mmCIF file of C-alpha atoms in Angstrom:
data_model
loop_
_atom_site.group_PDB
_atom_site.id
_atom_site.type_symbol
_atom_site.label_atom_id
_atom_site.label_comp_id
_atom_site.label_asym_id
_atom_site.label_seq_id
_atom_site.Cartn_x
_atom_site.Cartn_y
_atom_site.Cartn_z
ATOM 1 C CA UNK I 1 -0.052 -0.361 -0.128
ATOM 2 C CA UNK I 2 2.809 2.271 1.224
ATOM 3 C CA UNK I 3 4.841 1.641 -1.684
ATOM 4 C CA UNK I 4 1.669 2.234 -4.533
ATOM 5 C CA UNK I 5 1.425 5.424 -2.509
ATOM 6 C CA UNK I 6 4.998 6.565 -2.948
ATOM 7 C CA UNK I 7 4.805 6.093 -6.969
ATOM 8 C CA UNK I 8 1.099 7.662 -7.321
ATOM 9 C CA UNK I 9 1.653 10.904 -5.563
ATOM 10 C CA UNK I 10 4.935 12.218 -7.552
ATOM 11 C CA UNK I 11 2.248 11.640 -10.593
ATOM 12 C CA UNK I 12 -0.669 13.414 -8.813
ATOM 13 C CA UNK I 13 1.584 16.355 -8.066
ATOM 14 C CA UNK I 14 2.826 16.201 -11.808
ATOM 15 C CA UNK I 15 -0.571 16.445 -13.228
ATOM 16 C CA UNK I 16 -1.623 19.098 -10.949
ATOM 17 C CA UNK I 17 0.939 21.218 -11.763
ATOM 18 C CA UNK I 18 0.642 20.669 -15.663
ATOM 19 C CA UNK I 19 -3.043 21.256 -15.441
ATOM 20 C CA UNK I 20 -2.520 24.403 -13.593
ATOM 21 C CA UNK I 21 0.110 25.733 -16.077
ATOM 22 C CA UNK I 22 -1.841 24.778 -18.845
ATOM 23 C CA UNK I 23 -4.793 26.727 -17.392
ATOM 24 C CA UNK I 24 -2.699 29.966 -16.560
ATOM 25 C CA UNK I 25 -1.305 29.615 -20.578
ATOM 26 C CA UNK I 26 -4.972 29.010 -22.225
ATOM 27 C CA UNK I 27 -5.502 32.145 -23.462
ATOM 28 C CA UNK I 28 -2.044 32.135 -25.093
ATOM 29 C CA UNK I 29 -2.475 28.858 -26.279
ATOM 30 C CA UNK I 30 -5.784 29.536 -27.825
ATOM 31 C CA UNK I 31 -4.916 32.850 -29.095
ATOM 32 C CA UNK I 32 -1.790 31.376 -30.953
ATOM 33 C CA UNK I 33 -3.727 28.225 -32.383
ATOM 34 C CA UNK I 34 -6.704 30.775 -33.644
ATOM 35 C CA UNK I 35 -3.979 33.262 -35.669
ATOM 36 C CA UNK I 36 -1.554 30.380 -36.934
ATOM 37 C CA UNK I 37 -1.717 29.606 -40.525
ATOM 38 C CA UNK I 38 -1.540 25.834 -41.846
ATOM 39 C CA UNK I 39 1.433 24.998 -44.147
ATOM 40 C CA UNK I 40 0.062 24.793 -47.720
ATOM 41 C CA UNK I 41 2.815 22.253 -49.133
ATOM 42 C CA UNK I 42 2.715 19.580 -46.156
ATOM 43 C CA UNK I 43 0.212 19.517 -43.570
ATOM 44 C CA UNK I 44 1.507 18.042 -40.096
ATOM 45 C CA UNK I 45 -0.740 16.085 -38.374
ATOM 46 C CA UNK I 46 -0.107 14.482 -34.626
ATOM 47 C CA UNK I 47 -2.493 11.556 -33.644
ATOM 48 C CA UNK I 48 -2.491 11.012 -29.755
ATOM 49 C CA UNK I 49 -2.563 7.649 -28.765
ATOM 50 C CA UNK I 50 -1.782 7.246 -24.985
ATOM 51 C CA UNK I 51 -3.426 3.581 -24.704
ATOM 52 C CA UNK I 52 -1.757 0.438 -24.676
ATOM 53 C CA UNK I 53 -0.608 -1.947 -27.268
ATOM 54 C CA UNK I 54 -4.280 -3.173 -28.340
ATOM 55 C CA UNK I 55 -5.372 0.381 -28.543
ATOM 56 C CA UNK I 56 -2.447 1.395 -30.926
ATOM 57 C CA UNK I 57 -2.798 -1.681 -33.245
ATOM 58 C CA UNK I 58 -6.716 -0.753 -33.704
ATOM 59 C CA UNK I 59 -5.525 2.729 -34.644
ATOM 60 C CA UNK I 60 -3.537 1.486 -37.671
ATOM 61 C CA UNK I 61 -6.983 1.709 -39.907
ATOM 62 C CA UNK I 62 -7.027 5.644 -39.070
ATOM 63 C CA UNK I 63 -3.340 5.905 -39.817
ATOM 64 C CA UNK I 64 -3.845 4.440 -43.156
ATOM 65 C CA UNK I 65 -7.134 6.248 -44.068
ATOM 66 C CA UNK I 66 -5.339 9.631 -43.115
ATOM 67 C CA UNK I 67 -2.156 8.486 -44.850
ATOM 68 C CA UNK I 68 -3.695 7.404 -48.298
ATOM 69 C CA UNK I 69 -6.233 10.261 -48.664
ATOM 70 C CA UNK I 70 -3.326 12.972 -48.721
ATOM 71 C CA UNK I 71 -0.265 11.841 -49.845
ATOM 72 C CA UNK I 72 1.307 15.094 -48.376
ATOM 73 C CA UNK I 73 0.472 14.985 -45.013
ATOM 74 C CA UNK I 74 3.340 14.278 -42.526
ATOM 75 C CA UNK I 75 2.154 12.228 -39.411
ATOM 76 C CA UNK I 76 3.462 11.924 -35.977
ATOM 77 C CA UNK I 77 1.828 9.666 -33.604
ATOM 78 C CA UNK I 78 2.086 10.965 -29.630
ATOM 79 C CA UNK I 79 2.300 7.244 -27.765
ATOM 80 C CA UNK I 80 4.021 5.588 -24.944
ATOM 81 C CA UNK I 81 7.251 3.898 -25.423
ATOM 82 C CA UNK I 82 5.422 0.624 -24.570
ATOM 83 C CA UNK I 83 3.657 0.872 -27.548
ATOM 84 C CA UNK I 84 6.175 2.261 -30.148
ATOM 85 C CA UNK I 85 7.422 -0.953 -31.513
ATOM 86 C CA UNK I 86 4.008 -1.340 -32.907
ATOM 87 C CA UNK I 87 4.512 1.230 -35.670
ATOM 88 C CA UNK I 88 8.033 0.282 -36.373
ATOM 89 C CA UNK I 89 8.152 0.029 -40.213
ATOM 90 C CA UNK I 90 4.601 1.396 -40.971
ATOM 91 C CA UNK I 91 4.563 3.045 -44.000
ATOM 92 C CA UNK I 92 1.596 5.413 -43.136
ATOM 93 C CA UNK I 93 3.581 7.665 -40.326
ATOM 94 C CA UNK I 94 6.771 9.528 -40.461
ATOM 95 C CA UNK I 95 7.550 9.987 -37.067
ATOM 96 C CA UNK I 96 6.931 8.641 -33.194
ATOM 97 C CA UNK I 97 7.248 10.729 -30.050
ATOM 98 C CA UNK I 98 7.143 8.914 -26.651
ATOM 99 C CA UNK I 99 5.213 11.132 -23.772
ATOM 100 C CA UNK I 100 7.293 9.150 -21.256
ATOM 101 C CA UNK I 101 10.639 8.866 -22.988
ATOM 102 C CA UNK I 102 13.759 9.813 -20.494
ATOM 103 C CA UNK I 103 13.762 13.327 -21.532
ATOM 104 C CA UNK I 104 10.002 14.131 -20.998
ATOM 105 C CA UNK I 105 9.868 12.244 -17.319
ATOM 106 C CA UNK I 106 9.025 14.192 -14.031
ATOM 107 C CA UNK I 107 7.814 17.593 -13.981
ATOM 108 C CA UNK I 108 10.363 19.437 -15.908
ATOM 109 C CA UNK I 109 10.052 16.809 -18.510
ATOM 110 C CA UNK I 110 6.457 17.088 -18.741
ATOM 111 C CA UNK I 111 6.724 20.897 -19.367
ATOM 112 C CA UNK I 112 9.617 20.250 -21.999
ATOM 113 C CA UNK I 113 7.229 18.105 -23.750
ATOM 114 C CA UNK I 114 4.843 20.726 -23.968
ATOM 115 C CA UNK I 115 6.874 23.473 -25.319
ATOM 116 C CA UNK I 116 8.283 20.909 -27.646
ATOM 117 C CA UNK I 117 4.530 20.117 -28.927
ATOM 118 C CA UNK I 118 4.100 23.871 -29.198
ATOM 119 C CA UNK I 119 7.118 24.715 -31.459
ATOM 120 C CA UNK I 120 6.550 21.648 -33.738
ATOM 121 C CA UNK I 121 3.633 23.646 -35.494
ATOM 122 C CA UNK I 122 1.194 20.888 -36.272
ATOM 123 C CA UNK I 123 -1.687 21.633 -38.749
ATOM 124 C CA UNK I 124 -3.941 19.303 -37.069
ATOM 125 C CA UNK I 125 -4.019 17.325 -33.798
ATOM 126 C CA UNK I 126 -6.452 14.149 -33.178
ATOM 127 C CA UNK I 127 -6.563 12.800 -29.569
ATOM 128 C CA UNK I 128 -8.385 9.626 -30.485
ATOM 129 C CA UNK I 129 -9.431 8.484 -27.252
ATOM 130 C CA UNK I 130 -10.799 10.175 -24.048
ATOM 131 C CA UNK I 131 -8.883 11.469 -21.252
ATOM 132 C CA UNK I 132 -7.906 15.115 -19.734
ATOM 133 C CA UNK I 133 -4.408 14.883 -20.460
ATOM 134 C CA UNK I 134 -4.826 13.908 -24.567
ATOM 135 C CA UNK I 135 -7.050 17.590 -24.370
ATOM 136 C CA UNK I 136 -3.828 19.220 -22.455
ATOM 137 C CA UNK I 137 -1.667 18.019 -25.310
ATOM 138 C CA UNK I 138 -4.103 18.693 -27.823
ATOM 139 C CA UNK I 139 -4.261 22.299 -26.348
ATOM 140 C CA UNK I 140 -0.457 22.518 -26.381
ATOM 141 C CA UNK I 141 0.061 21.680 -29.951
ATOM 142 C CA UNK I 142 -1.768 25.350 -30.906
ATOM 143 C CA UNK I 143 -2.815 23.637 -33.788
ATOM 144 C CA UNK I 144 -5.465 25.642 -35.910
ATOM 145 C CA UNK I 145 -7.416 22.130 -36.205
ATOM 146 C CA UNK I 146 -8.115 20.066 -32.625
ATOM 147 C CA UNK I 147 -10.216 17.263 -32.307
ATOM 148 C CA UNK I 148 -10.721 15.898 -28.934
ATOM 149 C CA UNK I 149 -12.790 12.655 -28.041
ATOM 150 C CA UNK I 150 -14.989 12.769 -24.995
ATOM 151 C CA UNK I 151 -15.735 9.637 -23.059
ATOM 152 C CA UNK I 152 -18.353 8.730 -20.448
ATOM 153 C CA UNK I 153 -16.419 10.744 -17.626
ATOM 154 C CA UNK I 154 -15.234 14.116 -17.621
ATOM 155 C CA UNK I 155 -13.711 16.198 -15.047
ATOM 156 C CA UNK I 156 -14.603 20.022 -15.066
ATOM 157 C CA UNK I 157 -11.000 21.232 -16.242
ATOM 158 C CA UNK I 158 -11.239 18.344 -18.826
ATOM 159 C CA UNK I 159 -14.642 19.660 -20.221
ATOM 160 C CA UNK I 160 -13.074 23.115 -20.504
ATOM 161 C CA UNK I 161 -10.366 21.742 -22.359
ATOM 162 C CA UNK I 162 -12.650 19.971 -24.583
ATOM 163 C CA UNK I 163 -14.728 22.590 -25.169
ATOM 164 C CA UNK I 164 -11.674 24.641 -26.522
ATOM 165 C CA UNK I 165 -11.102 22.237 -29.412
ATOM 166 C CA UNK I 166 -12.078 23.188 -32.577
ATOM 167 C CA UNK I 167 -13.836 19.602 -33.437
ATOM 168 C CA UNK I 168 -15.492 17.863 -30.392
ATOM 169 C CA UNK I 169 -16.513 14.042 -30.943
ATOM 170 C CA UNK I 170 -17.572 11.523 -28.326
ATOM 171 C CA UNK I 171 -16.971 7.938 -27.779
ATOM 172 C CA UNK I 172 -19.928 6.073 -26.405
ATOM 173 C CA UNK I 173 -19.605 2.843 -25.141
ATOM 174 C CA UNK I 174 -20.637 -0.171 -26.938
ATOM 175 C CA UNK I 175 -19.129 1.674 -30.151
ATOM 176 C CA UNK I 176 -16.523 -0.246 -32.567
ATOM 177 C CA UNK I 177 -13.250 1.526 -32.205
ATOM 178 C CA UNK I 178 -13.127 1.078 -36.027
ATOM 179 C CA UNK I 179 -16.429 3.022 -36.426
ATOM 180 C CA UNK I 180 -15.296 5.575 -33.979
ATOM 181 C CA UNK I 181 -12.104 6.041 -35.866
ATOM 182 C CA UNK I 182 -13.523 6.172 -39.125
ATOM 183 C CA UNK I 183 -16.033 9.091 -37.858
ATOM 184 C CA UNK I 184 -12.877 11.269 -37.253
ATOM 185 C CA UNK I 185 -11.607 10.437 -40.568
ATOM 186 C CA UNK I 186 -14.826 11.810 -41.915
ATOM 187 C CA UNK I 187 -13.874 15.169 -40.359
ATOM 188 C CA UNK I 188 -11.408 15.408 -43.061
ATOM 189 C CA UNK I 189 -13.549 14.013 -45.973
ATOM 190 C CA UNK I 190 -11.257 10.732 -46.041
ATOM 191 C CA UNK I 191 -13.423 7.871 -47.078
ATOM 192 C CA UNK I 192 -13.236 4.811 -44.774
ATOM 193 C CA UNK I 193 -10.695 2.043 -45.376
ATOM 194 C CA UNK I 194 -10.777 -1.436 -44.836
ATOM 195 C CA UNK I 195 -11.093 -3.135 -41.233
ATOM 196 C CA UNK I 196 -7.775 -4.160 -41.067
ATOM 197 C CA UNK I 197 -5.108 -4.024 -38.511
ATOM 198 C CA UNK I 198 -1.357 -3.638 -39.495
ATOM 199 C CA UNK I 199 1.912 -4.692 -37.950
ATOM 200 C CA UNK I 200 5.010 -4.831 -40.570
ATOM 201 C CA UNK I 201 7.544 -7.132 -39.557
ATOM 202 C CA UNK I 202 11.104 -7.182 -41.517
ATOM 203 C CA UNK I 203 12.585 -10.532 -42.572
ATOM 204 C CA UNK I 204 15.401 -9.949 -40.239
ATOM 205 C CA UNK I 205 12.851 -9.870 -37.550
ATOM 206 C CA UNK I 206 11.212 -13.159 -38.956
ATOM 207 C CA UNK I 207 14.792 -14.924 -39.355
ATOM 208 C CA UNK I 208 15.189 -14.137 -35.413
ATOM 209 C CA UNK I 209 12.027 -15.646 -34.343
ATOM 210 C CA UNK I 210 13.243 -18.691 -36.681
ATOM 211 C CA UNK I 211 16.294 -19.185 -34.772
ATOM 212 C CA UNK I 212 14.598 -18.536 -31.165
ATOM 213 C CA UNK I 213 12.163 -21.188 -31.979
ATOM 214 C CA UNK I 214 14.518 -23.711 -33.530
ATOM 215 C CA UNK I 215 16.978 -23.472 -30.780
ATOM 216 C CA UNK I 216 13.932 -24.737 -28.502
ATOM 217 C CA UNK I 217 13.225 -27.448 -30.677
ATOM 218 C CA UNK I 218 10.253 -26.130 -32.856
ATOM 219 C CA UNK I 219 10.849 -26.476 -36.480
ATOM 220 C CA UNK I 220 9.198 -24.780 -39.649
ATOM 221 C CA UNK I 221 6.528 -27.256 -39.940
ATOM 222 C CA UNK I 222 6.179 -27.923 -36.066
ATOM 223 C CA UNK I 223 2.566 -26.476 -34.573
ATOM 224 C CA UNK I 224 2.566 -24.714 -31.451
ATOM 225 C CA UNK I 225 0.216 -22.506 -29.319
ATOM 226 C CA UNK I 226 0.962 -19.451 -27.584
ATOM 227 C CA UNK I 227 -0.820 -18.777 -24.115
ATOM 228 C CA UNK I 228 -0.764 -14.940 -23.304
ATOM 229 C CA UNK I 229 -0.883 -15.096 -19.216
ATOM 230 C CA UNK I 230 -1.281 -11.428 -18.475
ATOM 231 C CA UNK I 231 -3.120 -8.482 -19.489
ATOM 232 C CA UNK I 232 -2.525 -4.388 -19.696
ATOM 233 C CA UNK I 233 -5.607 -4.389 -17.315
ATOM 234 C CA UNK I 234 -5.356 -6.788 -14.268
ATOM 235 C CA UNK I 235 -9.166 -6.647 -14.203
ATOM 236 C CA UNK I 236 -9.518 -8.821 -17.125
ATOM 237 C CA UNK I 237 -6.874 -11.483 -16.174
ATOM 238 C CA UNK I 238 -7.814 -15.240 -16.277
ATOM 239 C CA UNK I 239 -6.557 -17.434 -13.565
ATOM 240 C CA UNK I 240 -3.190 -18.848 -14.156
ATOM 241 C CA UNK I 241 -4.155 -22.545 -13.044
ATOM 242 C CA UNK I 242 -6.963 -22.158 -15.770
ATOM 243 C CA UNK I 243 -4.463 -21.382 -18.142
ATOM 244 C CA UNK I 244 -2.403 -24.395 -17.254
ATOM 245 C CA UNK I 245 -5.420 -26.683 -17.628
ATOM 246 C CA UNK I 246 -5.604 -25.604 -21.185
ATOM 247 C CA UNK I 247 -1.681 -26.278 -21.561
ATOM 248 C CA UNK I 248 -1.877 -29.613 -20.379
ATOM 249 C CA UNK I 249 -4.960 -30.535 -22.605
ATOM 250 C CA UNK I 250 -2.412 -29.149 -25.337
ATOM 251 C CA UNK I 251 0.370 -30.890 -24.233
ATOM 252 C CA UNK I 252 -1.264 -34.049 -23.418
ATOM 253 C CA UNK I 253 -4.294 -34.636 -25.544
ATOM 254 C CA UNK I 254 -2.819 -32.560 -28.812
ATOM 255 C CA UNK I 255 0.966 -33.259 -28.459
ATOM 256 C CA UNK I 256 1.576 -29.599 -29.056
ATOM 257 C CA UNK I 257 4.530 -27.470 -27.781
ATOM 258 C CA UNK I 258 2.917 -24.499 -25.722
ATOM 259 C CA UNK I 259 4.759 -21.238 -25.485
ATOM 260 C CA UNK I 260 3.973 -19.011 -22.493
ATOM 261 C CA UNK I 261 4.201 -15.439 -22.800
ATOM 262 C CA UNK I 262 3.727 -12.303 -20.332
ATOM 263 C CA UNK I 263 5.681 -9.061 -19.985
ATOM 264 C CA UNK I 264 6.648 -10.397 -16.681
ATOM 265 C CA UNK I 265 9.040 -13.002 -16.726
ATOM 266 C CA UNK I 266 8.163 -14.017 -13.237
ATOM 267 C CA UNK I 267 4.470 -14.950 -14.196
ATOM 268 C CA UNK I 268 5.883 -17.287 -17.386
ATOM 269 C CA UNK I 269 8.562 -18.772 -14.913
ATOM 270 C CA UNK I 270 5.854 -19.712 -12.375
ATOM 271 C CA UNK I 271 3.786 -21.381 -15.286
ATOM 272 C CA UNK I 272 6.744 -23.433 -16.739
ATOM 273 C CA UNK I 273 7.437 -24.285 -12.865
ATOM 274 C CA UNK I 274 4.322 -25.579 -12.250
ATOM 275 C CA UNK I 275 3.973 -27.630 -15.461
ATOM 276 C CA UNK I 276 7.336 -28.957 -16.033
ATOM 277 C CA UNK I 277 7.579 -30.347 -19.702
ATOM 278 C CA UNK I 278 10.310 -30.221 -22.235
ATOM 279 C CA UNK I 279 7.345 -28.656 -24.682
ATOM 280 C CA UNK I 280 6.279 -25.934 -22.504
ATOM 281 C CA UNK I 281 8.542 -23.035 -23.084
ATOM 282 C CA UNK I 282 8.968 -19.781 -21.170
ATOM 283 C CA UNK I 283 8.946 -16.884 -23.658
ATOM 284 C CA UNK I 284 8.232 -14.268 -20.905
ATOM 285 C CA UNK I 285 9.567 -10.521 -21.459
ATOM 286 C CA UNK I 286 10.572 -10.783 -24.878
ATOM 287 C CA UNK I 287 10.846 -7.606 -26.727
ATOM 288 C CA UNK I 288 7.795 -6.775 -28.914
ATOM 289 C CA UNK I 289 8.757 -7.267 -32.169
ATOM 290 C CA UNK I 290 10.257 -10.799 -31.346
ATOM 291 C CA UNK I 291 7.112 -11.546 -29.796
ATOM 292 C CA UNK I 292 5.373 -10.449 -32.894
ATOM 293 C CA UNK I 293 7.087 -12.501 -35.224
ATOM 294 C CA UNK I 294 6.754 -15.791 -33.154
ATOM 295 C CA UNK I 295 3.240 -14.904 -32.855
ATOM 296 C CA UNK I 296 3.007 -14.817 -36.805
ATOM 297 C CA UNK I 297 4.408 -18.532 -36.967
ATOM 298 C CA UNK I 298 2.057 -19.758 -34.418
ATOM 299 C CA UNK I 299 -0.875 -22.226 -34.804
ATOM 300 C CA UNK I 300 -2.870 -20.761 -32.281
ATOM 301 C CA UNK I 301 -2.903 -17.992 -29.649
ATOM 302 C CA UNK I 302 -5.138 -18.318 -26.719
ATOM 303 C CA UNK I 303 -5.595 -14.867 -24.129
ATOM 304 C CA UNK I 304 -7.545 -12.545 -22.415
ATOM 305 C CA UNK I 305 -8.097 -8.782 -23.950
ATOM 306 C CA UNK I 306 -4.175 -8.188 -24.193
ATOM 307 C CA UNK I 307 -1.308 -6.987 -26.379
ATOM 308 C CA UNK I 308 -0.563 -10.149 -28.069
ATOM 309 C CA UNK I 309 -4.208 -11.187 -29.016
ATOM 310 C CA UNK I 310 -4.429 -7.720 -31.167
ATOM 311 C CA UNK I 311 -0.953 -8.490 -32.728
ATOM 312 C CA UNK I 312 -2.133 -12.194 -33.398
ATOM 313 C CA UNK I 313 -5.125 -10.736 -35.251
ATOM 314 C CA UNK I 314 -3.085 -8.286 -37.369
ATOM 315 C CA UNK I 315 -0.691 -10.936 -38.422
ATOM 316 C CA UNK I 316 -3.611 -13.363 -39.311
ATOM 317 C CA UNK I 317 -2.837 -16.284 -36.477
ATOM 318 C CA UNK I 318 -6.131 -17.679 -35.002
ATOM 319 C CA UNK I 319 -7.034 -16.633 -31.739
ATOM 320 C CA UNK I 320 -9.154 -17.936 -29.050
ATOM 321 C CA UNK I 321 -10.049 -14.842 -27.014
ATOM 322 C CA UNK I 322 -11.323 -15.175 -23.443
ATOM 323 C CA UNK I 323 -13.753 -11.907 -23.311
ATOM 324 C CA UNK I 324 -14.389 -11.978 -19.453
ATOM 325 C CA UNK I 325 -15.956 -8.841 -18.405
ATOM 326 C CA UNK I 326 -14.678 -7.001 -21.329
ATOM 327 C CA UNK I 327 -17.418 -5.517 -24.159
ATOM 328 C CA UNK I 328 -16.928 -7.685 -27.382
ATOM 329 C CA UNK I 329 -19.000 -5.003 -29.323
ATOM 330 C CA UNK I 330 -16.178 -2.458 -28.926
ATOM 331 C CA UNK I 331 -12.578 -3.036 -29.529
ATOM 332 C CA UNK I 332 -12.212 -7.198 -29.704
ATOM 333 C CA UNK I 333 -11.526 -8.548 -32.904
ATOM 334 C CA UNK I 334 -15.108 -9.929 -34.479
ATOM 335 C CA UNK I 335 -15.902 -13.699 -34.199
ATOM 336 C CA UNK I 336 -15.022 -14.993 -37.375
ATOM 337 C CA UNK I 337 -12.804 -18.030 -39.469
ATOM 338 C CA UNK I 338 -9.764 -16.672 -37.498
ATOM 339 C CA UNK I 339 -11.334 -15.869 -33.963
ATOM 340 C CA UNK I 340 -13.083 -17.679 -31.459
ATOM 341 C CA UNK I 341 -14.865 -15.632 -28.306
ATOM 342 C CA UNK I 342 -15.073 -17.213 -25.166
ATOM 343 C CA UNK I 343 -18.080 -15.379 -23.639
ATOM 344 C CA UNK I 344 -19.708 -15.441 -20.045
ATOM 345 C CA UNK I 345 -23.388 -16.185 -19.953
ATOM 346 C CA UNK I 346 -25.697 -13.305 -21.310
ATOM 347 C CA UNK I 347 -26.619 -12.688 -17.607
ATOM 348 C CA UNK I 348 -23.108 -11.384 -17.028
ATOM 349 C CA UNK I 349 -23.115 -7.699 -18.307
ATOM 350 C CA UNK I 350 -19.751 -6.108 -19.538
ATOM 351 C CA UNK I 351 -17.953 -3.793 -17.143
ATOM 352 C CA UNK I 352 -14.806 -2.873 -18.763
ATOM 353 C CA UNK I 353 -15.038 -0.374 -21.831
ATOM 354 C CA UNK I 354 -12.413 1.366 -23.978
ATOM 355 C CA UNK I 355 -11.397 4.622 -22.356
ATOM 356 C CA UNK I 356 -13.439 3.706 -19.323
ATOM 357 C CA UNK I 357 -11.777 0.878 -17.985
ATOM 358 C CA UNK I 358 -11.416 -0.050 -13.909
ATOM 359 C CA UNK I 359 -7.829 -1.393 -13.057
ATOM 360 C CA UNK I 360 -8.836 -2.836 -9.928
ATOM 361 C CA UNK I 361 -11.353 -5.858 -10.418
ATOM 362 C CA UNK I 362 -14.561 -5.561 -9.258
ATOM 363 C CA UNK I 363 -17.084 -8.309 -8.042
ATOM 364 C CA UNK I 364 -18.874 -8.077 -11.472
ATOM 365 C CA UNK I 365 -15.672 -8.564 -13.285
ATOM 366 C CA UNK I 366 -14.135 -11.448 -11.237
ATOM 367 C CA UNK I 367 -17.692 -12.900 -12.094
ATOM 368 C CA UNK I 368 -17.349 -12.402 -15.798
ATOM 369 C CA UNK I 369 -13.845 -13.869 -15.734
ATOM 370 C CA UNK I 370 -15.066 -16.897 -13.683
ATOM 371 C CA UNK I 371 -17.915 -17.478 -15.917
ATOM 372 C CA UNK I 372 -15.322 -18.464 -18.783
ATOM 373 C CA UNK I 373 -14.617 -22.028 -18.084
ATOM 374 C CA UNK I 374 -11.636 -24.483 -19.048
ATOM 375 C CA UNK I 375 -13.668 -26.517 -20.917
ATOM 376 C CA UNK I 376 -15.196 -23.503 -22.966
ATOM 377 C CA UNK I 377 -11.850 -22.399 -23.946
ATOM 378 C CA UNK I 378 -10.670 -25.979 -24.684
ATOM 379 C CA UNK I 379 -13.830 -26.069 -27.134
ATOM 380 C CA UNK I 380 -12.862 -22.909 -28.899
ATOM 381 C CA UNK I 381 -9.568 -24.320 -29.386
ATOM 382 C CA UNK I 382 -10.905 -27.506 -30.830
ATOM 383 C CA UNK I 383 -12.765 -25.754 -33.664
ATOM 384 C CA UNK I 384 -9.195 -24.795 -35.201
ATOM 385 C CA UNK I 385 -7.179 -27.445 -34.267
ATOM 386 C CA UNK I 386 -9.886 -30.150 -35.613
ATOM 387 C CA UNK I 387 -9.492 -28.574 -38.657
#
């Protein structure tokens, strides 16, 4: 409890100071944006996406739409360090900037970030998901066109900044994020693009993944499954003992090697310790690009709502998605030939939404997680493996 407070208090202090600094500067920022002229030769757009890996993968159709609509445009994506690698090699963007890069950490770093945004002379800023900090960043761009997304809940200060944006959109629960992003694209008369998520891997990255797998006994013709044991939001995680039961089925009944993955190597180490086998492999803590190249090779990925799930969907790998408390109508890959959804009973209502996801599990969320059984996941896997 004390360690949690020790990390939260400096962040809260920084947020309070940044909000106060922005409030004082608002007349200047608004006036600068009002009289700033857009460059005619190459418009500069900054897309503000501070969500997780899953959110970034799902933003790629919007980036493609903007880029293909106007080939002159220069696109910068403002994101977190943990999601930058999702966009590596993407031909639709020109630059990525991490708001939590070392030079932007702490109070002085955040002020440095705001001043850098102002100097960048962006033509358009797009805050694609709700959040007060997204609105703060949008105002500091001083862009003549500023789009901000409003969510279900907003602080008074966040609402003030929302009103000061030139274009205001809302994200409502049960709305597919693809539809929301295409609505944003319509503001610029850009026609909607295909519902297709993208990750671009290089030949060198694929070869490195092949080497990693061969060193662990998995040849090019060896089918294998990946179990993603962790989620970006603890409220949607499935119990480890259930993942181990699914892994045992794959190992014993399907004779299929299993890779355990998680950003936290301690989680995968615990899994391989509890399920010792030469065919259960620890892939914990791998760099995102390496993990993506391994996922592309996999026969199947089983996961809750997590970054690897969306990476697999973008790369064409079949997935079993353990929905739990997540609203399947929003960002979740739709059920299809490559997607099986494990849904709780209809009496269990969704309680985790895009842009409005509590991070501490509630009773309703645990109920939704518990309603997704091992047998349900095994049956969903069978629909792929029996083919």
